[in-house]
């Protein structure tokens, strides 16, 4: 795999999003809400610390992670690394922070950005989340929190 | 005007045996109610997905061409995939038929182990769960619907929605048999979560199928909504993926396109979770490629290998709507199940079933890969007739 | 489910004897010609009924009997009857009410008259009309279908036919798509609905009732004949109502498997009837198999020809 080529390609996409950031974020937020995910947009990077504190006080099995990339619509956040995969899969509440500059215009380039980061870090797994865990296996009734997080919250930092 | 052939066709295209079950299914009201409910929910979603994300149709068309290319040159792509996986440090196996696939997995797993399984049609195809249990292992299906049918000791009624024919009350009673006590769907789900969490943590092996495999990076792509696949493939130290050779696509881009198309045409889009596994360090990744008839199809049957297994043709088929997965072979039912059964178990496995199709052709219209399923069914009828006329 | 092989055996034996899959006397299939004016016109263009309208009431009659014995030990009776069929005309035992036949005859007569009235120049010749063999094809009996297709193709080509007008979707599919492939037929084939869509003028009648349209699987999904019937009906002043599942998503009437499994066929019909009847009072079909199977399941539809004929003559067809 030609990593430089991949980097250039991602830069192009970044530029594209940067030029129309408000609109992209707007679409991203709406897409997440359509999957019943909670989402907020902030310019304060300190907000992450606030969440960490909340979680500690809460005492629940929650986790805050940084997403490596995201696609704008449908909104899917990508992450890398096995350890992180296990801990997010086991959490009851997954809070995910995404930097606006890592939002990509489509799923394939979002995957590619995560792929690039996974190769750089030597991570063997890439995983994507678009909502809390759900099932409709019993009489078609939608239930949140089947095996994974019962809540999925996204914080967009711009 | 007459017919040239005067010889009597003995006993028809085989005796019509084993067809009693379709009449039992027909009188089993919950089957069709469940399918109807599932269809009403999902068909609406599919329509909305395709409208909201017009690129999906483009992906599907492109995927058809790319998959066709792979299927016409399977040996090349299998070879390339194996090399890449070995480069990545995985243990790779190749199984010619279901028996050898069972044997390979059984040798890896051994006995006295705990195994957590993601729902996988290909593992049904090779009869893996029963085999591992017979070898003295504790095996758990971790998809909620699949766990329910496992406990109830029956066949999944639909590939993706295995327990659609069971009512909430029936599920409550079934789960009680393994000590899971919930008063409703929500409670049952929560109790199953706790019950299986313990199995995930103590499991020695995780096993899954594969939704798409990229030959470029040697990665397994999986989609789901529950999170059980994520846990099955990451928590146990050792992970085994069983990959039907037709799942191979040339690169990651098409693997992503394939899982996007599959989930959109099934009706839940985007999927809650995407899992891509290139290697498992720490831990071990074993990949078993499965042929089991896929490499020796004739030209018409070959088209079935393009299938991304979204389950759309099932829900839209007038016969499936009445019988569920009962109409079909051992594993594969419904319209796509005719071709798939013929590929993996031979024509004799569905030689009567193919004649029940209306050839109404709706399966072809709704298929994202535009597989001419009625042509495949008609082809199988011709082969069945020719076989008896011999 | 009846054994496909036995059905094939029956079809082959009936066709060998009579040229039609039910083994009916030819005279029964020509009754619809009664009272028609001059059948002659331009002799290189022929109307080809494919016998489907004529056969349908008999198919429904036998399906009613088969339904009673399906999935029981009495299925054997049918296989016994298959054995006899080589020697005895089965319909000596089954009698059809005149009115049941008359409906289908009337539709055919109307198709003939509509075409004439619309200025289409064609001939009908009994000796050039015949069964297409489509059931043999559907049952996978390729060799019998192939030789039958060859016979019919030779017959048509030897008579210097240049254009064939068909009246039902199954025969249209056979002649238009399968014959060129199986027997090299080079004659132009068009359904009368395709022809009428081009010639029927707009606005002959106003404010006729609304009709729920039931697309035939073969027209809609195999032959792309979707707009034609709509255009004709609308030009005749009908308001066409689309039921749940229409056009290329149309739901099957169950007819194609009525002889393999009358029970399943009926269930499928019932679910389609539910869709049609919840969309409106009056449903229109364009295939005798659809109409017959719905009728067997207690749901009356109007053949599209009856509506067109009614529109042309300024009257609604009477409710059956």
PDB file of C-alpha atoms in Angstrom, chain A residues 9 13 16-17 24 70-74 78 103-112, chain B residues 55 59:
ATOM      1  CA  UNK A   9      -5.621  11.638  -1.106  1.00  0.00           C
ATOM      2  CA  UNK A  13     -10.565  15.387   1.030  1.00  0.00           C
ATOM      3  CA  UNK A  16     -12.784  19.808   0.453  1.00  0.00           C
ATOM      4  CA  UNK A  17     -14.433  19.571   3.872  1.00  0.00           C
ATOM      5  CA  UNK A  24     -20.511  19.271   6.698  1.00  0.00           C
ATOM      6  CA  UNK A  70     -15.599   9.863  10.594  1.00  0.00           C
ATOM      7  CA  UNK A  71     -17.732   9.907   7.504  1.00  0.00           C
ATOM      8  CA  UNK A  72     -20.187  12.744   7.200  1.00  0.00           C
ATOM      9  CA  UNK A  73     -23.247  10.907   5.899  1.00  0.00           C
ATOM     10  CA  UNK A  74     -24.022   8.283   6.898  1.00  0.00           C
ATOM     11  CA  UNK A  78     -13.772   4.953  12.957  1.00  0.00           C
ATOM     12  CA  UNK A 103     -14.531  14.326   9.217  1.00  0.00           C
ATOM     13  CA  UNK A 104     -14.370  12.962   5.678  1.00  0.00           C
ATOM     14  CA  UNK A 105     -16.872  13.482   2.891  1.00  0.00           C
ATOM     15  CA  UNK A 106     -17.622   9.756   2.413  1.00  0.00           C
ATOM     16  CA  UNK A 107     -17.333   6.395   4.144  1.00  0.00           C
ATOM     17  CA  UNK A 108     -14.488   5.153   1.985  1.00  0.00           C
ATOM     18  CA  UNK A 109     -12.194   8.092   2.669  1.00  0.00           C
ATOM     19  CA  UNK A 110     -13.075   7.962   6.365  1.00  0.00           C
ATOM     20  CA  UNK A 111     -12.093   4.300   6.358  1.00  0.00           C
ATOM     21  CA  UNK A 112      -8.879   5.171   4.524  1.00  0.00           C
TER      22      UNK A 112
ATOM     23  CA  UNK B  55     -24.553   6.345  -4.082  1.00  0.00           C
ATOM     24  CA  UNK B  59     -21.901   0.957  -5.358  1.00  0.00           C
TER      25      UNK B  59
END
